[in-house]
Short mmCIF file of N, CA and C in Angstrom, two decimals:
data_model
loop_
_atom_site.label_atom_id
_atom_site.label_comp_id
_atom_site.label_asym_id
_atom_site.label_seq_id
_atom_site.Cartn_x
_atom_site.Cartn_y
_atom_site.Cartn_z
N MET E 1 15.05 55.41 150.57
CA MET E 1 13.85 55.76 150.90
C MET E 1 13.43 54.32 152.13
N ALA E 2 12.29 54.64 153.23
CA ALA E 2 13.04 54.32 155.11
C ALA E 2 12.29 52.78 154.32
N THR E 3 13.12 52.20 154.88
CA THR E 3 12.25 50.39 155.17
C THR E 3 10.99 50.74 156.25
N SER E 4 9.99 49.84 155.92
CA SER E 4 9.61 48.77 157.31
C SER E 4 10.02 48.73 158.14
N ASP E 5 10.87 48.75 158.84
CA ASP E 5 11.44 47.74 160.17
C ASP E 5 12.40 49.60 160.45
N GLN E 6 12.13 50.52 159.86
CA GLN E 6 12.61 52.16 160.83
C GLN E 6 11.71 52.51 160.99
N HIS E 7 10.72 52.37 159.89
CA HIS E 7 9.65 52.96 160.71
C HIS E 7 9.58 53.20 161.57
N VAL E 8 8.52 51.36 161.76
CA VAL E 8 8.77 50.83 162.42
C VAL E 8 8.78 50.62 164.11
N SER E 9 10.25 51.06 163.81
CA SER E 9 11.58 51.60 165.32
C SER E 9 11.37 52.64 165.31
N SER E 10 10.90 53.86 164.18
CA SER E 10 10.80 55.52 164.17
C SER E 10 9.48 55.45 165.41
N LEU E 11 8.27 54.38 164.63
CA LEU E 11 6.58 55.19 165.52
C LEU E 11 7.24 54.42 167.24
N ALA E 12 7.76 53.42 167.61
CA ALA E 12 8.86 52.90 168.94
C ALA E 12 9.48 54.09 170.11
N LYS E 13 10.75 54.52 168.79
CA LYS E 13 11.19 55.92 169.59
C LYS E 13 10.60 57.06 169.45
N GLN E 14 10.15 57.32 168.20
CA GLN E 14 8.34 58.59 169.12
C GLN E 14 7.46 58.75 169.96
N ALA E 15 7.17 57.49 170.49
CA ALA E 15 6.74 57.06 171.75
C ALA E 15 7.25 56.65 172.52
N ARG E 16 8.25 56.44 172.81
CA ARG E 16 8.85 56.89 173.85
C ARG E 16 9.27 58.07 174.60
N GLU E 17 10.30 58.96 173.19
CA GLU E 17 10.15 60.33 173.30
C GLU E 17 9.29 61.21 174.10
N LEU E 18 7.49 60.85 173.70
CA LEU E 18 6.52 61.13 173.87
C LEU E 18 6.25 60.92 175.35
N PHE E 19 6.81 59.20 175.57
CA PHE E 19 6.52 59.34 177.19
C PHE E 19 7.33 60.43 178.25
N VAL E 20 8.80 60.96 177.85
CA VAL E 20 8.71 61.53 178.41
C VAL E 20 9.27 62.70 177.93
N VAL E 21 8.39 62.68 178.02
CA VAL E 21 7.62 65.15 177.59
C VAL E 21 6.38 64.97 179.01
N HIS E 22 5.54 63.70 177.65
CA HIS E 22 4.14 63.89 179.03
C HIS E 22 4.53 63.26 180.78
N VAL E 23 5.73 63.19 180.80
CA VAL E 23 6.19 62.47 181.43
C VAL E 23 7.19 63.83 182.38
N GLY E 24 7.95 64.49 181.81
CA GLY E 24 8.59 66.03 182.75
C GLY E 24 7.06 66.80 182.64
N ARG E 25 5.92 66.93 181.40
CA ARG E 25 5.13 67.86 182.15
C ARG E 25 4.92 67.74 183.85
N VAL E 26 4.70 66.38 183.75
CA VAL E 26 3.34 65.95 184.99
C VAL E 26 4.34 66.75 186.48
N MET E 27 5.58 65.58 186.23
CA MET E 27 6.62 66.34 187.20
C MET E 27 6.60 67.44 188.13
N PRO E 28 6.84 69.12 187.58
CA PRO E 28 5.77 69.90 188.74
C PRO E 28 5.39 69.72 189.33
N GLU E 29 3.89 68.98 188.93
CA GLU E 29 2.42 68.42 189.52
C GLU E 29 3.65 67.50 190.32
N LEU E 30 3.97 66.79 190.49
CA LEU E 30 4.36 66.07 191.51
C LEU E 30 5.01 66.41 192.54
N VAL E 31 6.08 67.28 191.96
CA VAL E 31 6.80 68.54 192.72
C VAL E 31 5.68 69.03 194.00
N LYS E 32 4.86 69.24 193.31
CA LYS E 32 3.82 70.52 194.21
C LYS E 32 2.61 68.69 195.00
N ALA E 33 2.32 68.38 194.76
CA ALA E 33 2.64 66.67 195.54
C ALA E 33 3.61 66.66 196.10
N CYS E 34 4.29 66.18 197.06
CA CYS E 34 5.36 66.46 197.62
C CYS E 34 4.79 67.21 198.58
N GLU E 35 5.22 68.90 198.54
CA GLU E 35 4.96 69.65 198.70
C GLU E 35 4.07 70.31 199.91
N THR E 36 2.90 69.01 199.17
CA THR E 36 1.95 70.40 199.82
C THR E 36 1.26 69.21 201.15
N ARG E 37 2.32 67.20 200.65
CA ARG E 37 2.14 66.96 202.03
C ARG E 37 3.01 66.88 202.78
N LEU E 38 3.94 67.33 202.01
CA LEU E 38 5.38 67.13 203.12
C LEU E 38 5.00 68.78 204.61
N ALA E 39 3.40 69.69 204.24
CA ALA E 39 3.35 70.37 204.41
C ALA E 39 2.26 70.50 205.41
N ALA E 40 1.40 68.69 204.78
CA ALA E 40 0.57 68.65 205.68
C ALA E 40 1.16 67.75 207.05
N ILE E 41 1.99 67.81 207.45
CA ILE E 41 2.70 66.48 208.06
C ILE E 41 3.30 67.57 208.98
N LEU E 42 4.00 68.69 208.60
CA LEU E 42 4.48 69.53 209.51
C LEU E 42 4.22 69.95 210.39
N ASP E 43 3.35 70.03 211.14
CA ASP E 43 2.52 69.98 211.82
C ASP E 43 2.04 69.23 212.62
N GLN E 44 1.12 68.15 212.60
CA GLN E 44 0.37 67.18 213.03
C GLN E 44 2.35 66.37 214.81
N ALA E 45 1.12 66.32 215.26
CA ALA E 45 1.40 65.94 216.98
C ALA E 45 2.66 64.89 216.51
N GLY E 46 3.67 64.14 217.41
CA GLY E 46 4.21 63.04 217.76
C GLY E 46 5.92 62.78 218.33
N PRO E 47 5.47 62.47 218.85
CA PRO E 47 7.20 62.37 219.69
C PRO E 47 7.96 63.46 218.50
N ALA E 48 9.29 64.27 219.78
CA ALA E 48 9.79 65.58 219.04
C ALA E 48 10.47 64.95 218.35
N ARG E 49 10.86 63.73 217.82
CA ARG E 49 12.30 62.95 217.12
C ARG E 49 11.45 63.51 215.87
N GLU E 50 10.52 62.80 215.84
CA GLU E 50 9.32 62.60 214.45
C GLU E 50 9.21 64.43 214.26
N MET E 51 8.65 64.19 215.40
CA MET E 51 8.30 66.01 214.52
C MET E 51 9.79 66.23 213.66
N GLN E 52 10.71 66.76 214.84
CA GLN E 52 11.69 66.90 213.13
C GLN E 52 12.54 66.45 212.78
N GLU E 53 12.04 65.35 212.25
CA GLU E 53 12.43 64.52 211.05
C GLU E 53 11.74 64.89 209.58
N ARG E 54 10.25 65.59 210.36
CA ARG E 54 9.33 66.14 209.59
C ARG E 54 9.88 67.38 208.53
N ARG E 55 10.46 68.01 210.14
CA ARG E 55 10.17 69.36 209.83
C ARG E 55 11.98 69.77 208.82
N ASP E 56 13.01 67.92 209.14
CA ASP E 56 13.84 68.81 208.51
C ASP E 56 13.69 67.83 206.65
N ALA E 57 13.01 66.61 206.63
CA ALA E 57 12.33 66.23 205.16
C ALA E 57 12.07 68.58 204.68
N TRP E 58 11.04 68.67 205.24
CA TRP E 58 10.44 70.19 205.17
C TRP E 58 11.34 70.66 204.51
N MET E 59 11.93 71.04 205.01
CA MET E 59 13.71 72.14 204.62
C MET E 59 14.47 72.00 203.12
N ALA E 60 13.96 70.45 203.08
CA ALA E 60 14.61 69.58 202.50
C ALA E 60 14.84 69.89 201.40
N PHE E 61 13.60 69.14 201.23
CA PHE E 61 13.05 70.03 199.73
C PHE E 61 12.37 71.27 199.82
N GLN E 62 12.52 71.73 200.78
CA GLN E 62 12.71 73.89 199.82
C GLN E 62 13.16 73.33 199.02
N LYS E 63 14.52 73.06 200.32
CA LYS E 63 16.45 73.85 199.50
C LYS E 63 16.01 72.39 197.45
N CYS E 64 15.73 71.77 197.75
CA CYS E 64 16.15 70.22 197.04
C CYS E 64 15.44 70.22 195.59
N GLN E 65 13.97 70.71 195.63
CA GLN E 65 13.17 70.39 195.05
C GLN E 65 13.34 70.90 194.04
N GLY E 66 14.02 72.32 193.20
CA GLY E 66 14.07 72.39 191.62
C GLY E 66 15.30 71.50 191.35
N ASN E 67 16.08 71.40 191.99
CA ASN E 67 17.35 70.21 191.57
C ASN E 67 16.83 68.36 191.13
N TRP E 68 15.17 68.74 191.88
CA TRP E 68 15.16 66.91 191.78
C TRP E 68 14.68 66.42 191.02
N LEU E 69 12.97 67.88 190.80
CA LEU E 69 12.96 68.14 188.69
C LEU E 69 13.77 67.87 187.92
N ASN E 70 15.17 69.02 188.07
CA ASN E 70 15.60 69.33 186.88
C ASN E 70 16.58 68.09 186.96
N GLN E 71 16.82 66.97 187.63
CA GLN E 71 17.89 65.89 187.20
C GLN E 71 16.81 65.18 187.04
N SER E 72 15.59 64.64 187.73
CA SER E 72 15.19 63.92 186.93
C SER E 72 14.40 64.08 185.82
N ARG E 73 14.79 65.06 184.73
CA ARG E 73 13.97 65.28 183.46
C ARG E 73 15.16 64.51 183.27
N LYS E 74 16.22 65.71 182.98
CA LYS E 74 17.66 65.35 182.64
C LYS E 74 17.89 63.25 182.78
N ALA E 75 17.40 62.88 183.76
CA ALA E 75 17.44 60.91 183.44
C ALA E 75 16.82 60.59 182.82
N PHE E 76 15.68 61.32 182.90
CA PHE E 76 14.62 60.33 181.98
C PHE E 76 14.75 60.85 180.64
N GLN E 77 15.64 62.26 180.36
CA GLN E 77 15.83 61.90 178.92
C GLN E 77 17.50 60.99 178.24
N ARG E 78 18.51 61.00 179.24
CA ARG E 78 19.04 59.94 178.74
C ARG E 78 18.79 58.25 178.56
N THR E 79 17.43 58.54 179.11
CA THR E 79 16.91 56.64 178.84
C THR E 79 16.81 56.58 177.19
N LEU E 80 16.92 57.69 176.40
CA LEU E 80 16.64 57.84 175.24
C LEU E 80 17.22 57.84 174.58
N LEU E 81 18.30 57.18 175.36
CA LEU E 81 19.86 58.29 174.03
C LEU E 81 20.70 56.73 174.02
N PRO E 82 21.13 56.06 173.25
CA PRO E 82 21.06 54.55 172.71
C PRO E 82 22.03 54.33 173.73
N ARG E 83 21.43 52.89 174.33
CA ARG E 83 22.90 52.20 174.69
C ARG E 83 24.53 51.41 174.64
N PRO E 84 25.16 51.96 174.25
CA PRO E 84 26.10 50.57 174.31
C PRO E 84 25.80 48.71 174.34
N SER E 85 26.35 48.05 173.47
CA SER E 85 25.96 46.31 174.31
C SER E 85 27.14 46.52 175.33
N GLY E 86 27.64 46.76 175.03
CA GLY E 86 28.41 46.52 176.16
C GLY E 86 28.49 47.54 177.61
N ALA E 87 27.54 48.27 177.17
CA ALA E 87 27.19 49.12 177.76
C ALA E 87 26.94 48.61 179.93
N PRO E 88 27.85 49.00 180.69
CA PRO E 88 26.82 48.24 181.86
C PRO E 88 25.18 48.26 182.01
N ASN E 89 25.02 46.79 182.82
CA ASN E 89 23.52 47.18 183.03
C ASN E 89 23.01 47.52 184.20
N THR E 90 21.43 49.13 184.23
CA THR E 90 21.25 49.85 186.08
C THR E 90 20.76 49.10 186.46
N GLY E 91 20.48 47.65 186.40
CA GLY E 91 19.83 46.57 187.89
C GLY E 91 20.16 46.87 188.49
N LEU E 92 19.46 46.33 189.57
CA LEU E 92 20.30 45.15 190.35
C LEU E 92 20.94 44.76 190.03
N LEU E 93 21.04 43.53 189.90
CA LEU E 93 22.16 42.83 188.79
C LEU E 93 22.45 42.30 187.67
N SER E 94 23.26 42.88 186.75
CA SER E 94 23.75 42.77 185.15
C SER E 94 23.34 42.17 184.38
N MET E 95 23.80 40.73 185.93
CA MET E 95 24.07 39.21 184.79
C MET E 95 22.90 38.18 186.15
N PRO E 96 21.89 37.68 185.39
CA PRO E 96 21.50 36.36 186.12
C PRO E 96 22.40 35.89 187.16
N GLY E 97 22.09 35.37 188.21
CA GLY E 97 22.47 34.55 188.35
C GLY E 97 24.07 34.94 189.59
N ARG E 98 24.95 36.38 188.80
CA ARG E 98 26.14 36.68 189.47
C ARG E 98 26.18 37.23 190.46
N LEU E 99 26.82 36.95 191.05
CA LEU E 99 26.85 37.49 192.41
C LEU E 99 27.81 39.61 192.52
N GLU E 100 26.74 39.79 193.42
CA GLU E 100 27.82 41.16 192.53
C GLU E 100 27.93 42.38 193.91
N LEU E 101 28.43 43.33 194.57
CA LEU E 101 28.87 44.00 195.98
C LEU E 101 26.83 44.91 195.68
N LEU E 102 27.13 45.59 196.52
CA LEU E 102 25.94 46.67 196.36
C LEU E 102 26.45 47.63 196.72
N ALA E 103 25.96 48.92 196.92
CA ALA E 103 26.05 50.18 197.46
C ALA E 103 25.39 49.25 198.37
N GLU E 104 25.61 50.60 200.14
CA GLU E 104 25.22 51.14 201.09
C GLU E 104 23.79 51.66 200.66
N GLY E 105 23.03 50.91 200.64
CA GLY E 105 21.47 51.09 200.82
C GLY E 105 20.73 50.79 199.44
N ALA E 106 21.91 50.40 198.86
CA ALA E 106 21.37 50.39 197.31
C ALA E 106 19.75 49.06 197.18
N ILE E 107 19.78 47.93 198.12
CA ILE E 107 18.74 47.72 198.49
C ILE E 107 17.17 48.44 199.07
N ASP E 108 17.80 48.89 199.94
CA ASP E 108 16.69 49.77 201.28
C ASP E 108 15.74 51.08 199.25
N ASP E 109 17.14 51.55 198.57
CA ASP E 109 16.59 52.59 197.29
C ASP E 109 15.79 51.24 196.78
N GLN E 110 15.82 51.03 196.11
CA GLN E 110 14.87 49.76 194.97
C GLN E 110 14.20 49.29 196.75
N ILE E 111 14.18 48.80 197.18
CA ILE E 111 12.59 48.40 197.36
C ILE E 111 11.85 50.16 197.37
N LEU E 112 12.09 51.23 198.01
CA LEU E 112 11.78 52.40 198.21
C LEU E 112 10.83 52.37 196.57
N ALA E 113 12.23 51.82 195.35
CA ALA E 113 11.49 52.25 193.70
C ALA E 113 10.30 50.90 193.66
N SER E 114 10.61 50.04 193.66
CA SER E 114 9.74 48.80 193.49
C SER E 114 7.97 49.39 194.52
N ARG E 115 7.92 50.25 195.65
CA ARG E 115 6.81 50.07 196.14
C ARG E 115 6.44 51.57 195.72
N LEU E 116 7.11 52.50 194.99
CA LEU E 116 7.21 53.37 193.85
C LEU E 116 6.50 52.42 192.51
N ALA E 117 6.92 52.23 191.86
CA ALA E 117 6.48 51.37 190.99
C ALA E 117 5.01 50.11 191.30
N MET E 118 4.89 49.45 192.23
CA MET E 118 3.13 49.33 193.11
C MET E 118 2.48 50.10 192.67
N ARG E 119 2.11 51.28 193.65
CA ARG E 119 1.93 52.67 193.11
C ARG E 119 1.58 53.22 191.45
N ILE E 120 2.42 52.98 191.17
CA ILE E 120 1.90 53.78 189.71
C ILE E 120 1.22 52.56 189.03
N LEU E 121 1.85 51.46 189.42
CA LEU E 121 0.06 49.86 188.34
C LEU E 121 -1.15 50.17 189.01
N GLU E 122 -0.44 50.53 190.14
CA GLU E 122 -2.93 49.81 191.08
C GLU E 122 -3.09 51.49 189.83
N LEU E 123 -2.24 52.23 189.60
CA LEU E 123 -2.72 53.71 188.37
C LEU E 123 -3.13 53.66 187.12
N VAL E 124 -2.42 53.74 186.69
CA VAL E 124 -2.47 53.16 184.78
C VAL E 124 -1.67 51.86 184.72
N SER E 125 -2.24 50.85 185.49
CA SER E 125 -1.51 49.54 184.70
C SER E 125 -2.88 49.42 183.15
N THR E 126 -3.93 49.06 183.04
CA THR E 126 -3.74 49.23 182.33
C THR E 126 -3.36 50.39 181.01
N ASP E 127 -3.65 52.27 180.95
CA ASP E 127 -2.92 52.13 179.99
C ASP E 127 -1.33 52.02 180.14
N LEU E 128 -1.21 51.58 180.51
CA LEU E 128 0.69 51.28 180.58
C LEU E 128 1.25 50.11 179.22
N ASN E 129 0.32 49.40 180.08
CA ASN E 129 0.18 47.61 179.82
C ASN E 129 -0.34 47.54 178.02
N GLU E 130 -0.95 48.76 177.97
CA GLU E 130 -1.41 49.17 176.87
C GLU E 130 -0.44 48.95 175.82
N LEU E 131 0.84 50.40 176.40
CA LEU E 131 1.44 51.16 175.59
C LEU E 131 2.74 49.90 175.26
N ARG E 132 2.51 49.35 176.93
CA ARG E 132 3.93 48.04 177.25
C ARG E 132 3.82 47.39 174.98
N LEU E 133 2.20 46.70 175.70
CA LEU E 133 2.09 45.62 174.12
C LEU E 133 2.09 46.27 173.15
N ARG E 134 1.90 47.69 172.74
CA ARG E 134 1.99 48.28 171.19
C ARG E 134 3.17 48.69 170.27
N ILE E 135 3.97 48.82 171.63
CA ILE E 135 5.49 49.26 171.47
C ILE E 135 6.27 47.73 171.27
N GLN E 136 6.22 46.33 172.64
CA GLN E 136 5.92 45.23 172.22
C GLN E 136 6.53 44.00 170.31
N HIS E 137 4.81 45.30 170.04
CA HIS E 137 4.33 44.74 168.37
C HIS E 137 5.08 45.22 167.65
N LEU E 138 4.69 46.61 168.07
CA LEU E 138 6.14 47.18 167.29
C LEU E 138 7.60 46.94 166.72
N GLU E 139 8.02 46.64 168.28
CA GLU E 139 9.68 45.37 167.83
C GLU E 139 9.58 44.74 167.36
N LYS E 140 8.17 44.00 168.00
CA LYS E 140 8.93 42.16 167.24
C LYS E 140 9.29 41.97 168.76
N ARG E 141 8.95 42.34 170.15
CA ARG E 141 9.62 41.99 171.05
C ARG E 141 8.73 40.87 172.35
N GLN E 142 8.78 40.18 173.58
CA GLN E 142 8.45 39.65 174.25
C GLN E 142 7.69 39.89 174.95
N GLU E 143 9.13 40.27 176.00
CA GLU E 143 9.23 42.40 176.52
C GLU E 143 9.75 43.06 176.59
N LEU E 144 9.63 43.81 176.87
CA LEU E 144 10.56 45.44 177.23
C LEU E 144 11.79 45.25 177.25
N PRO E 145 13.11 46.06 177.14
CA PRO E 145 13.84 46.08 177.67
C PRO E 145 13.98 46.12 178.73
N ARG E 146 15.08 45.83 179.13
CA ARG E 146 15.35 45.92 181.26
C ARG E 146 15.82 47.10 181.07
N GLY E 147 15.55 49.13 181.12
CA GLY E 147 16.27 49.85 181.58
C GLY E 147 15.08 50.47 180.49
N ASP E 148 14.03 50.16 179.82
CA ASP E 148 12.99 51.05 179.49
C ASP E 148 12.52 51.61 180.24
N VAL E 149 12.27 52.98 179.46
CA VAL E 149 11.81 53.74 179.97
C VAL E 149 10.37 53.61 180.44
N LEU E 150 9.81 53.26 179.42
CA LEU E 150 8.37 52.86 179.65
C LEU E 150 7.88 51.48 180.85
N LEU E 151 9.27 51.22 181.37
CA LEU E 151 8.66 50.64 182.42
C LEU E 151 8.37 50.87 183.82
N PRO E 152 7.33 50.24 184.64
CA PRO E 152 7.62 51.96 185.62
C PRO E 152 8.24 51.19 186.97
N ASP E 153 9.24 50.64 187.00
CA ASP E 153 10.20 50.18 188.33
C ASP E 153 11.39 51.09 186.68
N VAL E 154 11.42 51.51 185.94
CA VAL E 154 11.94 53.12 185.95
C VAL E 154 11.96 53.59 186.02
N VAL E 155 11.14 54.09 185.82
CA VAL E 155 10.61 55.11 185.88
C VAL E 155 10.44 55.97 187.61
N SER E 156 10.55 54.73 188.62
CA SER E 156 10.40 54.96 190.33
C SER E 156 11.45 54.37 190.25
N ARG E 157 12.88 54.54 189.53
CA ARG E 157 14.04 54.30 189.75
C ARG E 157 15.34 55.55 190.31
N ILE E 158 14.64 55.62 188.75
CA ILE E 158 14.89 57.46 188.44
C ILE E 158 14.69 58.34 189.27
N LEU E 159 13.53 58.45 189.57
CA LEU E 159 12.83 59.47 190.39
C LEU E 159 13.36 59.11 192.59
N VAL E 160 14.06 58.36 192.57
CA VAL E 160 14.29 57.35 193.90
C VAL E 160 16.04 58.22 194.22
N ASP E 161 16.03 57.84 192.48
CA ASP E 161 17.11 57.75 192.97
C ASP E 161 18.74 59.46 192.75
N GLN E 162 17.72 59.78 191.89
CA GLN E 162 17.19 61.66 191.62
C GLN E 162 17.06 62.73 193.46
N TRP E 163 16.03 62.38 193.77
CA TRP E 163 15.76 62.09 195.59
C TRP E 163 16.50 62.10 196.19
N LEU E 164 17.85 61.31 196.14
CA LEU E 164 18.55 60.85 196.74
C LEU E 164 19.80 61.38 196.18
N ASP E 165 20.52 61.21 194.83
CA ASP E 165 21.64 62.40 194.53
C ASP E 165 21.27 63.54 194.62
N VAL E 166 20.15 64.51 194.90
CA VAL E 166 20.00 65.49 195.18
C VAL E 166 19.65 65.88 196.75
N GLN E 167 21.27 65.69 197.37
CA GLN E 167 20.66 64.66 198.37
C GLN E 167 19.33 65.31 200.08
N MET E 168 19.03 64.23 199.37
CA MET E 168 17.28 64.34 199.98
C MET E 168 17.30 62.80 200.19
N THR E 169 16.70 62.92 201.46
CA THR E 169 16.98 61.23 202.36
C THR E 169 16.30 60.38 201.78
N ARG E 170 16.13 59.29 202.64
CA ARG E 170 15.13 58.05 202.28
C ARG E 170 14.28 58.29 203.10
N GLU E 171 14.50 58.49 204.59
CA GLU E 171 13.18 58.91 205.90
C GLU E 171 12.57 60.25 204.73
N GLY E 172 12.73 61.09 203.91
CA GLY E 172 12.08 62.12 203.95
C GLY E 172 10.66 61.48 202.60
N TRP E 173 11.90 60.46 201.55
CA TRP E 173 10.82 59.72 200.51
C TRP E 173 10.03 59.01 201.09
N LEU E 174 10.18 58.92 202.69
CA LEU E 174 9.35 57.94 203.07
C LEU E 174 7.87 58.33 203.18
N LEU E 175 8.48 60.06 203.88
CA LEU E 175 7.23 60.83 204.56
C LEU E 175 5.83 61.22 202.75
N ILE E 176 6.73 61.51 202.00
CA ILE E 176 6.42 62.10 200.65
C ILE E 176 5.46 60.75 199.47
N GLN E 177 5.92 59.06 199.57
CA GLN E 177 5.76 57.81 198.82
C GLN E 177 4.33 57.80 198.58
N ASP E 178 3.07 58.40 199.18
CA ASP E 178 2.32 58.63 199.33
C ASP E 178 2.05 58.89 198.05
N ALA E 179 2.28 60.53 198.25
CA ALA E 179 1.74 61.60 197.30
C ALA E 179 1.99 61.04 195.70
#
């Protein structure tokens, strides 16, 4: 017989799973919005270098969009897997106050993800906050754990990381970030 705590934990787990399913369902719309944005700016006048960057970004997106979609979905699914207590943290700093070497571009990547997280919050802060509060109440927590898929910075970091992992550029991301 399941205890009340197990039931509560199961509800929170189901909420996260459903969230990931819905994000996965929205991803094709996101891909389409990015493609539309890149196509719209493709023929805009400007310096030759900018026009070439837009063309390169569009071509890279045409080549990599399927991989970005699939890799992002897989990354969202991985957030649902239990993390061992000794597993490395995926945040910028694993321990507050501890200095670490960062890979080249890591700060730039974090800035890109933070901008997207702020945009997400602008659009859905009320709904997301309500969900967050309910999950915190179910789990009897003050805050969601770092790396929780329900946090906008985690969602945005996944999207940016997967963008870069499929060999699309930061410059290309800057072109579509508003989409």
